[in-house]
Structure formats: structure tokens, C-alpha cells
PDB file of C-alpha atoms in Angstrom:
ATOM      1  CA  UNK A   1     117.869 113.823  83.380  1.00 68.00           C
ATOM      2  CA  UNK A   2     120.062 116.940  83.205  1.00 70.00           C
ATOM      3  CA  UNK A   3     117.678 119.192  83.312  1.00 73.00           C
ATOM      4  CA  UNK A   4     116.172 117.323  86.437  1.00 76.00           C
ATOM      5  CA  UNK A   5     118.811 117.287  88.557  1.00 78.00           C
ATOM      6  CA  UNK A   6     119.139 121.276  87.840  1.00 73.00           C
ATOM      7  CA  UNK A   7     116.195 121.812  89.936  1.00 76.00           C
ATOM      8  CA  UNK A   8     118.492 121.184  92.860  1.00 83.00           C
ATOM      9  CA  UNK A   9     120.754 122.828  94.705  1.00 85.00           C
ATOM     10  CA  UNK A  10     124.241 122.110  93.020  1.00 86.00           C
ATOM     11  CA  UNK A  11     125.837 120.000  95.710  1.00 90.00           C
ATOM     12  CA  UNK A  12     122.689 118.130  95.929  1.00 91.00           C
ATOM     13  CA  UNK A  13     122.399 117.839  92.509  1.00 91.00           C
ATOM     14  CA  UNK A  14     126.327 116.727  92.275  1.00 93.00           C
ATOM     15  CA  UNK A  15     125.604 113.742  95.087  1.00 94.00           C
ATOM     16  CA  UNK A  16     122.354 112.569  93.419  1.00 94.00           C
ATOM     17  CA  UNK A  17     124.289 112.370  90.152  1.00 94.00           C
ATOM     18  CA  UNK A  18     126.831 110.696  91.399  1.00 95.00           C
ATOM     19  CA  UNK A  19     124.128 107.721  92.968  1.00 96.00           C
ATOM     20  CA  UNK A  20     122.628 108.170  89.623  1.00 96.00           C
ATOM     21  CA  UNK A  21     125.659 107.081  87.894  1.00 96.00           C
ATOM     22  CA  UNK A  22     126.561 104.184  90.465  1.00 97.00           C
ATOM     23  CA  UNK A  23     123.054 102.453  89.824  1.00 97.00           C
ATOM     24  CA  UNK A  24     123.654 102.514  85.860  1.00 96.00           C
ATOM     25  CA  UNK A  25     127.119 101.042  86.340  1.00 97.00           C
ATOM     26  CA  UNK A  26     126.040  98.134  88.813  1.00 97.00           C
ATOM     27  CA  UNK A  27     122.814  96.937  87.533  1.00 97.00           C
ATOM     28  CA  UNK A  28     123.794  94.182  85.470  1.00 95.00           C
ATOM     29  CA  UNK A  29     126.422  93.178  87.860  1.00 96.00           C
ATOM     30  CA  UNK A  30     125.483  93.664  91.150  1.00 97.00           C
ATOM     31  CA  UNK A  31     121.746  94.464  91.013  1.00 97.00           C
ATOM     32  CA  UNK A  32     121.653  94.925  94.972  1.00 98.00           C
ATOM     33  CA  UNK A  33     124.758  97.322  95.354  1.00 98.00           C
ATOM     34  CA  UNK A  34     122.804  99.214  92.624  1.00 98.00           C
ATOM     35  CA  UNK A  35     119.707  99.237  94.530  1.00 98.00           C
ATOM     36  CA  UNK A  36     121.786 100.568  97.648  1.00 98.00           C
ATOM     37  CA  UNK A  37     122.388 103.512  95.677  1.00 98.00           C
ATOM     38  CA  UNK A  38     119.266 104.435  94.144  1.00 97.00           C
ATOM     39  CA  UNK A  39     117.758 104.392  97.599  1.00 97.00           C
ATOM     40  CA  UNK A  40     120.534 106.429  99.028  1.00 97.00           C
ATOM     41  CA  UNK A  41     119.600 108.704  95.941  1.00 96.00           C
ATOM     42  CA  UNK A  42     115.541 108.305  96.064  1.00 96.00           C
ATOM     43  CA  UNK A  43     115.983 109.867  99.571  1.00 96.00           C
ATOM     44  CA  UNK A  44     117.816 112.867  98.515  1.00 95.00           C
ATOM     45  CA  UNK A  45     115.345 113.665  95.628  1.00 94.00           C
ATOM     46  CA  UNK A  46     112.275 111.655  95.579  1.00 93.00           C
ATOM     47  CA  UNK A  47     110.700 114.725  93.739  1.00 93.00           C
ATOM     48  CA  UNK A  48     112.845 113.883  90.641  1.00 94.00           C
ATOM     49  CA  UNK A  49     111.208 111.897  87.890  1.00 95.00           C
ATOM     50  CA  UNK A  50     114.828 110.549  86.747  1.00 95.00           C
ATOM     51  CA  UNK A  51     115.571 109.120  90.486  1.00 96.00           C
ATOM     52  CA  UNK A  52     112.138 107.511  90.645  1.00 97.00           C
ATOM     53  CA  UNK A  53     112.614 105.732  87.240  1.00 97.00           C
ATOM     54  CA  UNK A  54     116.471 104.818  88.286  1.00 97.00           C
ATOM     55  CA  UNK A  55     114.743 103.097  91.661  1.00 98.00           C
ATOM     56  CA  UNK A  56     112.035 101.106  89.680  1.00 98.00           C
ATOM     57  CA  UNK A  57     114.793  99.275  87.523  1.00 98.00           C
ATOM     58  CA  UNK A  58     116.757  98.773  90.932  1.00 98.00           C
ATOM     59  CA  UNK A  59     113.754  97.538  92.467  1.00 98.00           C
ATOM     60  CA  UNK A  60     112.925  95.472  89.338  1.00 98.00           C
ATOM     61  CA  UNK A  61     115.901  94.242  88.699  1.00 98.00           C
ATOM     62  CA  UNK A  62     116.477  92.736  92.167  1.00 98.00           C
ATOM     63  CA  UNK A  63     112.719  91.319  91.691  1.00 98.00           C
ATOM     64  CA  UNK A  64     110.979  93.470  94.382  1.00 98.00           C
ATOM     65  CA  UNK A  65     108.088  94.058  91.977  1.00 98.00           C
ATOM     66  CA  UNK A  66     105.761  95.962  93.864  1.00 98.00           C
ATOM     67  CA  UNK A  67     108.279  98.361  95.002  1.00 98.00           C
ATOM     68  CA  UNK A  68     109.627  99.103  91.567  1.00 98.00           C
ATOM     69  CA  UNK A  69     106.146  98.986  90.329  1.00 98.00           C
ATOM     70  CA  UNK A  70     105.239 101.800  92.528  1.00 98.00           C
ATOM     71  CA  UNK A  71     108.372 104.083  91.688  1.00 98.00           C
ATOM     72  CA  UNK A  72     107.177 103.510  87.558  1.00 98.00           C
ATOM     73  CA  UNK A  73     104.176 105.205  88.359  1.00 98.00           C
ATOM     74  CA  UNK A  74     105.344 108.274  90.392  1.00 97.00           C
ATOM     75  CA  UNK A  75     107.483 108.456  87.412  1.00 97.00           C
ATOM     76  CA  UNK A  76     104.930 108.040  85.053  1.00 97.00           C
ATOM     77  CA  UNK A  77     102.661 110.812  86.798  1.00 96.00           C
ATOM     78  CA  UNK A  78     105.236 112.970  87.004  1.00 95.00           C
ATOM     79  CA  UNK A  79     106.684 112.942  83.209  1.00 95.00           C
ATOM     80  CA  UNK A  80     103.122 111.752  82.089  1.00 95.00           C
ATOM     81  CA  UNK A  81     105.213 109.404  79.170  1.00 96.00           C
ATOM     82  CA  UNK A  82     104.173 106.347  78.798  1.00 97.00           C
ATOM     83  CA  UNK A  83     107.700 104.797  77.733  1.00 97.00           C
ATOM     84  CA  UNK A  84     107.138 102.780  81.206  1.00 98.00           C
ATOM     85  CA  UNK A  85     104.329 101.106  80.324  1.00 98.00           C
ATOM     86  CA  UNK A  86     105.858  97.418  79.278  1.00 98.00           C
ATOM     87  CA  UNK A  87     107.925  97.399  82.132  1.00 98.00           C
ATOM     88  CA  UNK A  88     105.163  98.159  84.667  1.00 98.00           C
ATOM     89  CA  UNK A  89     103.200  95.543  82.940  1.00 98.00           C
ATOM     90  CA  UNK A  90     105.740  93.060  83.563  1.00 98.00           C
ATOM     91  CA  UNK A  91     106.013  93.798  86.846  1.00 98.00           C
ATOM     92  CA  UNK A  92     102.660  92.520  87.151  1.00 98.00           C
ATOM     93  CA  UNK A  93     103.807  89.130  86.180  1.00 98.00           C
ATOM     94  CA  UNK A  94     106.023  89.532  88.531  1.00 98.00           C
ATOM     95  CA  UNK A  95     103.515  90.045  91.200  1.00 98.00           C
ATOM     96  CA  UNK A  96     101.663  87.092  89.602  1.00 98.00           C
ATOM     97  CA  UNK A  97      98.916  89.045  87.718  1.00 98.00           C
ATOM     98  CA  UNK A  98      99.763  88.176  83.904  1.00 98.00           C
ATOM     99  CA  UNK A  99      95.874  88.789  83.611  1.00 98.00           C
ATOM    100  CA  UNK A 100      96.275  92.453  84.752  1.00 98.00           C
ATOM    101  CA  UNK A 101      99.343  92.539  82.501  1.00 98.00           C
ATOM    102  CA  UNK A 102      97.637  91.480  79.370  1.00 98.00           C
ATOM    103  CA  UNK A 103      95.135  94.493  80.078  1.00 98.00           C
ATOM    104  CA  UNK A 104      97.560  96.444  80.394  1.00 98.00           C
ATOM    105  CA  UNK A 105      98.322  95.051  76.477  1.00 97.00           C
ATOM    106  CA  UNK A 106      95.705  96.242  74.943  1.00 96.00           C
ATOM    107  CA  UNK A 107      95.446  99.784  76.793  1.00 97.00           C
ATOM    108  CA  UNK A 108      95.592 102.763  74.493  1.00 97.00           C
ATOM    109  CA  UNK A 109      98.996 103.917  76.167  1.00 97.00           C
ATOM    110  CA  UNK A 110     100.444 100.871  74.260  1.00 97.00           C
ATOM    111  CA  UNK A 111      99.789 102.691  70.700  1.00 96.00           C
ATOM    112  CA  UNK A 112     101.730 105.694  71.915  1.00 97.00           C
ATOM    113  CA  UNK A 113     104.990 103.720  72.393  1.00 97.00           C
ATOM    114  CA  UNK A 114     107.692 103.739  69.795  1.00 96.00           C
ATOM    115  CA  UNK A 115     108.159 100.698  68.108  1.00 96.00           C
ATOM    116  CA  UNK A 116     110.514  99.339  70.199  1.00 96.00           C
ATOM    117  CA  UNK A 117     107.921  99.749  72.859  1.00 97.00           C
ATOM    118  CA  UNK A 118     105.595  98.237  71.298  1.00 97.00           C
ATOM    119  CA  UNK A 119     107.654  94.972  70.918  1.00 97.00           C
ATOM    120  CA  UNK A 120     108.930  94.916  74.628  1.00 98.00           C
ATOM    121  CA  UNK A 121     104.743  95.393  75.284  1.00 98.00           C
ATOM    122  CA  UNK A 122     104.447  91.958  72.945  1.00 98.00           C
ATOM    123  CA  UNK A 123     106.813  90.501  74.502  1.00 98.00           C
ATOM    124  CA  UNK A 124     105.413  90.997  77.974  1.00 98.00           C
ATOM    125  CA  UNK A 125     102.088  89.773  76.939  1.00 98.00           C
ATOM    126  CA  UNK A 126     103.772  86.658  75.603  1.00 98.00           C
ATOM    127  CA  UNK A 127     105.307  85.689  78.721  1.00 98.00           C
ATOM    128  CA  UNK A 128     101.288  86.862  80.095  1.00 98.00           C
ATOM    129  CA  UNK A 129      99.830  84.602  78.179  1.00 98.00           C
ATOM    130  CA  UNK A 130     102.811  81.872  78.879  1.00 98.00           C
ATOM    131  CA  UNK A 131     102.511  82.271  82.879  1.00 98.00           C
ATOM    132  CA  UNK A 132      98.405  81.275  82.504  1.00 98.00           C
ATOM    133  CA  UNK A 133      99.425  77.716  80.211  1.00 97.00           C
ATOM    134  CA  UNK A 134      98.386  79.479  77.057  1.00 98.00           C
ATOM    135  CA  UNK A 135     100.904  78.200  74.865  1.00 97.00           C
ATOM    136  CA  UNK A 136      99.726  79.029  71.565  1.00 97.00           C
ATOM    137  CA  UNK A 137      98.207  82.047  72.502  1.00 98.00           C
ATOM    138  CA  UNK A 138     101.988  83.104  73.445  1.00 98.00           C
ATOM    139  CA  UNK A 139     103.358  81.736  70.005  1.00 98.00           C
ATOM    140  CA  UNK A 140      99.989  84.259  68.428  1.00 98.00           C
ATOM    141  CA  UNK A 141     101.170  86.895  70.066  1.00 98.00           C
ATOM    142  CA  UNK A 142     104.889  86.986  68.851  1.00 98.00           C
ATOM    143  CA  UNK A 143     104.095  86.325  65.391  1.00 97.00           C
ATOM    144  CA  UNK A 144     103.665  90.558  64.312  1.00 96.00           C
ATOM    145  CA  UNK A 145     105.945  91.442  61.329  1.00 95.00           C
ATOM    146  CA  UNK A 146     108.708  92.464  63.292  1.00 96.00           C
ATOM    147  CA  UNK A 147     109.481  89.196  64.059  1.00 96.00           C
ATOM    148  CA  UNK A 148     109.001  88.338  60.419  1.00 94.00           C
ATOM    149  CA  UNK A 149     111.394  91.593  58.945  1.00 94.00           C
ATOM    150  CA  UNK A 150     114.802  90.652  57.776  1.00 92.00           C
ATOM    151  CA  UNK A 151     116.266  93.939  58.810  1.00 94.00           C
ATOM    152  CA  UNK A 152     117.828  93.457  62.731  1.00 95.00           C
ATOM    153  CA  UNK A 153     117.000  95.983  64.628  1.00 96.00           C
ATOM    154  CA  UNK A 154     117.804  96.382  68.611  1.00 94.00           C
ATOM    155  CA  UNK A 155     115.117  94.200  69.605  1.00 95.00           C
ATOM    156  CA  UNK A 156     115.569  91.312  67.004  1.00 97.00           C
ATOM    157  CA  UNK A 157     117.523  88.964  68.745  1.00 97.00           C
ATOM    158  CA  UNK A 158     115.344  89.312  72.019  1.00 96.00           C
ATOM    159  CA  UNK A 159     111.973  89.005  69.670  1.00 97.00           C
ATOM    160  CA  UNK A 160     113.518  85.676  67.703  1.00 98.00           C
ATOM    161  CA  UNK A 161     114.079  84.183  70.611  1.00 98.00           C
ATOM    162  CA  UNK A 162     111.329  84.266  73.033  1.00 98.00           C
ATOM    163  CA  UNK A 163     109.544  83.326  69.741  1.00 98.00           C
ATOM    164  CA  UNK A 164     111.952  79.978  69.883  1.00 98.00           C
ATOM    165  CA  UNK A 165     111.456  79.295  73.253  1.00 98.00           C
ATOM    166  CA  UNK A 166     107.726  79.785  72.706  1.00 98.00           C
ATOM    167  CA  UNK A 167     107.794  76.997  69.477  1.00 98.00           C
ATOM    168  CA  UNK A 168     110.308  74.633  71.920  1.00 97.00           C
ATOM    169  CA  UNK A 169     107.812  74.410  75.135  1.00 97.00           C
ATOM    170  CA  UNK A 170     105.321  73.863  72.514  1.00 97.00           C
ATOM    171  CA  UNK A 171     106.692  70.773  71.437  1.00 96.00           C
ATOM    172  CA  UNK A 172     107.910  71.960  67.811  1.00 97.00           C
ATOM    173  CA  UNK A 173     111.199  71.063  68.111  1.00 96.00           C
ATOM    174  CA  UNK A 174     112.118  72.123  64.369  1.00 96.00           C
ATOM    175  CA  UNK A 175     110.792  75.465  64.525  1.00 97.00           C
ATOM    176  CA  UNK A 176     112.471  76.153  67.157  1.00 97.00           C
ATOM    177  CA  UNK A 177     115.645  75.176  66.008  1.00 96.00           C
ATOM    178  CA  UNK A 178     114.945  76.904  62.889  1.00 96.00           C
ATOM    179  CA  UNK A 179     114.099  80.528  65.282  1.00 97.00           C
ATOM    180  CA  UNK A 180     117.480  79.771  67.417  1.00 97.00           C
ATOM    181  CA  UNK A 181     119.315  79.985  64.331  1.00 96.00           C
ATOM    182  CA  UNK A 182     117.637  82.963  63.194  1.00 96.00           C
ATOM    183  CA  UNK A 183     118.469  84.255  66.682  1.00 97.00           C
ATOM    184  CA  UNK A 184     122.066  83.650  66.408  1.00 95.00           C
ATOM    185  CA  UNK A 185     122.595  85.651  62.916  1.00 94.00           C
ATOM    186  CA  UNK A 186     120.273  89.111  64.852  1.00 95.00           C
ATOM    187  CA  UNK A 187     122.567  88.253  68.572  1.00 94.00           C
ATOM    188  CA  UNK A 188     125.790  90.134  67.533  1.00 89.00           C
ATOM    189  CA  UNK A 189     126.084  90.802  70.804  1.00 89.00           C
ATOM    190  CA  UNK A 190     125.677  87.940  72.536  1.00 91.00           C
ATOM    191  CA  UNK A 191     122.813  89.175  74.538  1.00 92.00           C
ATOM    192  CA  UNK A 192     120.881  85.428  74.329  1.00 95.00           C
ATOM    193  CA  UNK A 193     121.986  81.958  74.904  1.00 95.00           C
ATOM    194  CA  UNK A 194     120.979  81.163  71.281  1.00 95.00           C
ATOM    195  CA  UNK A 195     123.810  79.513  70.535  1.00 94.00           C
ATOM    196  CA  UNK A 196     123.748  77.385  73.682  1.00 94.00           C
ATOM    197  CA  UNK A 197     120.271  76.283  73.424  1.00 95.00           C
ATOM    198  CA  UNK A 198     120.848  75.194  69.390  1.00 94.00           C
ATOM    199  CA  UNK A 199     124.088  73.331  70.691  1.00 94.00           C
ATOM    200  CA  UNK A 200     121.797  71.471  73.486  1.00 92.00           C
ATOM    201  CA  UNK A 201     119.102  70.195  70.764  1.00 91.00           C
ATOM    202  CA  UNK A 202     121.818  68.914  68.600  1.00 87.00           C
ATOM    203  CA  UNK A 203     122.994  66.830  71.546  1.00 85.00           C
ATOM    204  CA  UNK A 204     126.053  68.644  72.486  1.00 80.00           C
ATOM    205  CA  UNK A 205     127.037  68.793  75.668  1.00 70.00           C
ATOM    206  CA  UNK A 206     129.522  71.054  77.246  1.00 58.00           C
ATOM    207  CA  UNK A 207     131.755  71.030  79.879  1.00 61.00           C
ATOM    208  CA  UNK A 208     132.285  73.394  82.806  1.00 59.00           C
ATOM    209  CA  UNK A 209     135.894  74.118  82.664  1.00 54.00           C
ATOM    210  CA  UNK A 210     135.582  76.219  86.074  1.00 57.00           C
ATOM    211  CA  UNK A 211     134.442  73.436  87.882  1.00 56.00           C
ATOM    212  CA  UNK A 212     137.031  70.831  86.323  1.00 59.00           C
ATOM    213  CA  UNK A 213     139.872  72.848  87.020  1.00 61.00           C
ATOM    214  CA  UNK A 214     138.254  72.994  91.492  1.00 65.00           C
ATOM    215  CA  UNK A 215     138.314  69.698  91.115  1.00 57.00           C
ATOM    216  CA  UNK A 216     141.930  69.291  90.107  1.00 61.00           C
ATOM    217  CA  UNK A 217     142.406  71.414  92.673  1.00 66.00           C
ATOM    218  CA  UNK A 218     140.700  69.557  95.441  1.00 59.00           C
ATOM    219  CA  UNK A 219     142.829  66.571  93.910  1.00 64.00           C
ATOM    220  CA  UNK A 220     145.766  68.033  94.262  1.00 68.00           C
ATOM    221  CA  UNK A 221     145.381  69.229  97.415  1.00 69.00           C
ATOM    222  CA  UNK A 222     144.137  65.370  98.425  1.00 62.00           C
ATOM    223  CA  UNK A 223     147.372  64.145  97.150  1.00 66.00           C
ATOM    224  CA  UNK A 224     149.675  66.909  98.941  1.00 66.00           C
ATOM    225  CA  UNK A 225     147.550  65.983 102.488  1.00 65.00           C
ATOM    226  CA  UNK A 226     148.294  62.287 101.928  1.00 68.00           C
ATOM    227  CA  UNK A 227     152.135  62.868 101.087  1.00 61.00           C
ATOM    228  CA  UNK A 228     152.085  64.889 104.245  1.00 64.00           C
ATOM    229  CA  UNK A 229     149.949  62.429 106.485  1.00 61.00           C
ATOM    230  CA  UNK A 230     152.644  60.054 105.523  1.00 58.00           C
ATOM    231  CA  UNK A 231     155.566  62.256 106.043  1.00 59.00           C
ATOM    232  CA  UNK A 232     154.039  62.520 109.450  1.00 61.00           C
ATOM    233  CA  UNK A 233     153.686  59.102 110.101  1.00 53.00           C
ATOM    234  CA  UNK A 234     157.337  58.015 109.264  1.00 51.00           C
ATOM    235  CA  UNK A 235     158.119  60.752 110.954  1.00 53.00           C
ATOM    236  CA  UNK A 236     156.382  59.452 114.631  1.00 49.00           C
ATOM    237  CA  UNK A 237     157.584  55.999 113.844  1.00 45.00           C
ATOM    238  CA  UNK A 238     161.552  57.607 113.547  1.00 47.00           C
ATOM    239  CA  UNK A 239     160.766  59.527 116.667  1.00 42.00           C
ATOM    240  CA  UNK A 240     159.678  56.380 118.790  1.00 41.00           C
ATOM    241  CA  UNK A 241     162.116  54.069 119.520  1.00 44.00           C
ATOM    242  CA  UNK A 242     161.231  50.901 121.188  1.00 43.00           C
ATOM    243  CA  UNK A 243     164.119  51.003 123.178  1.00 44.00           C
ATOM    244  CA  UNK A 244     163.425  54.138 124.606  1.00 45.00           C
ATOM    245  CA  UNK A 245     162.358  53.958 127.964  1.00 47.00           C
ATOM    246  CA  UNK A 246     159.105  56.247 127.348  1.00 43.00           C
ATOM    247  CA  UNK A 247     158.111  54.181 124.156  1.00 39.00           C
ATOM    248  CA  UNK A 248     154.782  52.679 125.045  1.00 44.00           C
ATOM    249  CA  UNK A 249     153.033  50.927 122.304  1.00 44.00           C
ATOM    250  CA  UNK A 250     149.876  51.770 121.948  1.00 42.00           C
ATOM    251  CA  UNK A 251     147.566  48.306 122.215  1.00 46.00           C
ATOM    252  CA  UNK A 252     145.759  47.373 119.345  1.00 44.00           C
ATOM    253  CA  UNK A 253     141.946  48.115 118.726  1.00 44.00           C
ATOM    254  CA  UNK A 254     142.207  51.433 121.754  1.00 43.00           C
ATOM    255  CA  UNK A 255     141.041  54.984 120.211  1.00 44.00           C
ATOM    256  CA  UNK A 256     145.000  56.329 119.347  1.00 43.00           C
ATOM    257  CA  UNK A 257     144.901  52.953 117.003  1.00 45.00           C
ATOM    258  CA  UNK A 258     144.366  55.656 114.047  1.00 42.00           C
ATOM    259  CA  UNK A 259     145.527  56.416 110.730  1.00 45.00           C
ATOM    260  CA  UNK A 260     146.669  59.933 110.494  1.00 42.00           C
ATOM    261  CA  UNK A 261     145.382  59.533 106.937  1.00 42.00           C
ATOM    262  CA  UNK A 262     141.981  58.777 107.568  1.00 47.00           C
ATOM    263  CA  UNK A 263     141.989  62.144 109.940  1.00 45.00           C
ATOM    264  CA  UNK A 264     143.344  64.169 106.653  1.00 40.00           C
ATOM    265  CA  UNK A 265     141.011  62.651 104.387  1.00 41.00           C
ATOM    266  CA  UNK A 266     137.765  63.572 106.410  1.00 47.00           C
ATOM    267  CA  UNK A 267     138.948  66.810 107.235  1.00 49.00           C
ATOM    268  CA  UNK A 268     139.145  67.000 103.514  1.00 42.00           C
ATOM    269  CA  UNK A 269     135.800  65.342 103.168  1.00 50.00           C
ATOM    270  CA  UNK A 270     134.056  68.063 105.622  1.00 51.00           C
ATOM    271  CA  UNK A 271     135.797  70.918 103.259  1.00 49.00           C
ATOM    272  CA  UNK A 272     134.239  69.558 100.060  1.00 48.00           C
ATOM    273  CA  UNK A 273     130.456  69.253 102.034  1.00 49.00           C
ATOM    274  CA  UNK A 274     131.232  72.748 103.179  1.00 50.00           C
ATOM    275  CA  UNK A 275     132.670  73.740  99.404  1.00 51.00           C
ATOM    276  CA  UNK A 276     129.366  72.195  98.270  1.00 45.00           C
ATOM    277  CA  UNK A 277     127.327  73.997 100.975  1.00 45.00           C
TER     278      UNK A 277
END
């Protein structure tokens, strides 16, 4: 990418770089403040391979497939690698053409990828072959002896799994188990939910501490408005005395016949809808 960007003028190349940089750091997080900044950088150098790659995974990663499909190949045509290839596939799926992604599979570009290209390319055709109902066909394809090596390598985890998740939707329960697990020892990371998924077929069930802790708070903040509403209340009846000459009662069943609590509560009511909302 270096090299790239010294094509440019140096203060272009500094404010491209400095895009550049912005998209890598926000992607995971905030996929659409990363895709601000690609664009802002695909408009100062659309001619550069690296800032055409950087907008596909923007693109992709905010799911505007044919957009980031279209940056992959200037980027393609203008490198002429083929490192792209998986991920242009699977932006077919995400167009909803696994068929023309499962051509893609067995294209000769895929035996010039490096092996971890040519797992993301099986992986891609799994999910292919999983978006068209074929099952077993997707289980087929993930069986290669990478997912069968005992050595973890960067892919592992990701393999193991969809290779779990394949044998679960399948209905083999066991296996799949048996591939989570398998999953968990490759996922030092924690880049899968392996661990989550094994903890849901044993039955366990876990609890969203986030969401008990709003709830205390909208609790607490229910008990504080009643404490006030009443505060209020012995407050009017201290302030109206019957023997004043302004005191008029109000007569029962008329609309100021109402309990300030009941106003507190559904204003409290309309927060949690809105909350919800």
C-alpha cells in the first residue's frame, strides 16, 4: 500500500493515508463511519488499487454487496491477484446468487490462492450450497483435511465451526457438539460464539446482566416517582385548608378527581414503550 500511495502527490498521499487508516480502525466497530471514510478517500484516489480494496470491505462490511463487489474487481484488474476472489464470491451470496458463487468455487483462480484462501473459498461455497437447502452438500464441502489437521492455524476456529453449525441445522446434534468443542480448544481468541452455542445445547441459559441492571433502574426510578407523587399529595392536602375561604372541594367523580400517582406511573409507562421503541 506504501508504494501506492507514493504515486501521489505527498499531501495527497498524507490525506488518503490518513482515510486509509480511519477505515481499518472503524470497521469492526462502526462499519458505516468506516465507510464514510473510504469514500471520502475513494474520491481522492480512485486510481489506487489499495483505496479500491479498502472501499470493497467498507462496502461489504455494511452489506452493500454490489457496491463492494464492484470496487473488488477494479482492484482485482488493477493488481491482477486473485487474493479477492472468496470475498467477491461471497458477495454474490450476498446479492442472492450462491449459484454464481459456487462457480466462482471451482474457477481456476481458486488454485492460485494460498491456503488460507483456499479455506475462506470453502467456506463461501458452504454457506453457497447452505443458502440453496443443500445441507449435506454444505457438510461435503467442509470436510477437506484442514478441518481434519490437529495443528490450529488462523482459520481453524472459523473452519470448526461453520462445520458445527453445518452438523447442528442438519439435525446431528452430537456432532455438533462434538465440532463446538473442537472449536473452543482452536478459538483462543474468542473470535466465535463456540462456547455460547455448546452452553445453549447443554441447556444453559444465561442471563443478560445489562438488561437486569435497566430494569432495576426503571424500578428504582418507579419507586422514587411514587415517594414523590406522595410527597406531593400530602403536600396539597397541608396546603388546603377547609377553613380557608378559597378551599373548594373538588366533587367526587369530576376530571381533577385524580391520583397524582396514576399521572406518574403512566408517564413512566409511556417512557418504558418509548425505552422499548
Amino acid at each position: 500500500m506504501r508504494q501506492e500511495l507514493l504515486s501521489l502527490p505527498k499531501g495527497l498521499a498524507e490525506e488518503v493515508s490518513k482515510n486509509l487508516v480511519m477505515v481499518a480502525r472503524l470497521i469492526d466497530e462502526e462499519p458505516e463511519q468506516a465507510y464514510a471514510y473510504s469514500r471520502i478517500a475513494l474520491r481522492l484516489a480512485s486510481r489506487v488499487a489499495a483505496v479500491r480494496e479498502a472501499a470493497g470491505f467498507a462496502a461489504y462490511a455494511t452489506q452493500k454487496y454490489s457496491e463492494a463487489l464492484a470496487e473488488f474487481r477494479a482492484a482485482k484488474r488493477m493488481t491482477g491477484s486473485v487474493e479477492l476472489w472468496p470475498v467477491m464470491a461471497d458477495c454474490e451470496r450476498g446479492l442472492g446468487r450462491p449459484e454464481r458463487a459456487l462457480t466462482m468455487a471451482g474457477e481456476p483462480e481458486v488454485a492460485k490462492l494460498d491456503k488460507a484462501g483456499q479455506v475462506e473459498m470453502r467456506l463461501v461455497a458452504a454457506g453457497a450450497r447452505r443458502d440453496l437447502g443443500q445441507l449435506d452438500a454444505a457438510i461435503v464441502t467442509l470436510q477437506s483435511p484442514e478441518l481434519a489437521s490437529s495443528s490450529v492455524q488462523p482459520w481453524t476456529a472459523r473452519l470448526r465451526y461453520a462445520y458445527a453449525d453445518a452438523l447442528l441445522a442438519a439435525g446431528r446434534e452430537d456432532e455438533a457438539r462434538e465440532w463446538f468443542g473442537k472449536t473452543l480448544e482452536a478459538d483462543k481468541d474468542g473470535a466465535t460464539d463456540a462456547s455460547d452455542r455448546l452452553a445453549e445445547l447443554d441447556g444453559v441459559e444465561f442471563v443478560d446482566a445489562m438488561h437486569e441492571d435497566e430494569a432495576d433502574e426503571v424500578d428504582e426510578e418507579a419507586d422514587a416517582a411514587e415517594v414523590a407523587a406522595a410527597e406531593r399529595a400530602s403536600d396539597q392536602a397541608e396546603y388546603y385548608d377547609e377553613d380557608d375561604d378559597e378551599y373548594e372541594p373538588l366533587d367526587e367523580g369530576s376530571e381533577g378527581d385524580v391520583d397524582v400517582t396514576d399521572e406518574v406511573v403512566a408517564d413512566l409507562d409511556d417512557d418504558r414503550a418509548d425505552d422499548k421503541a
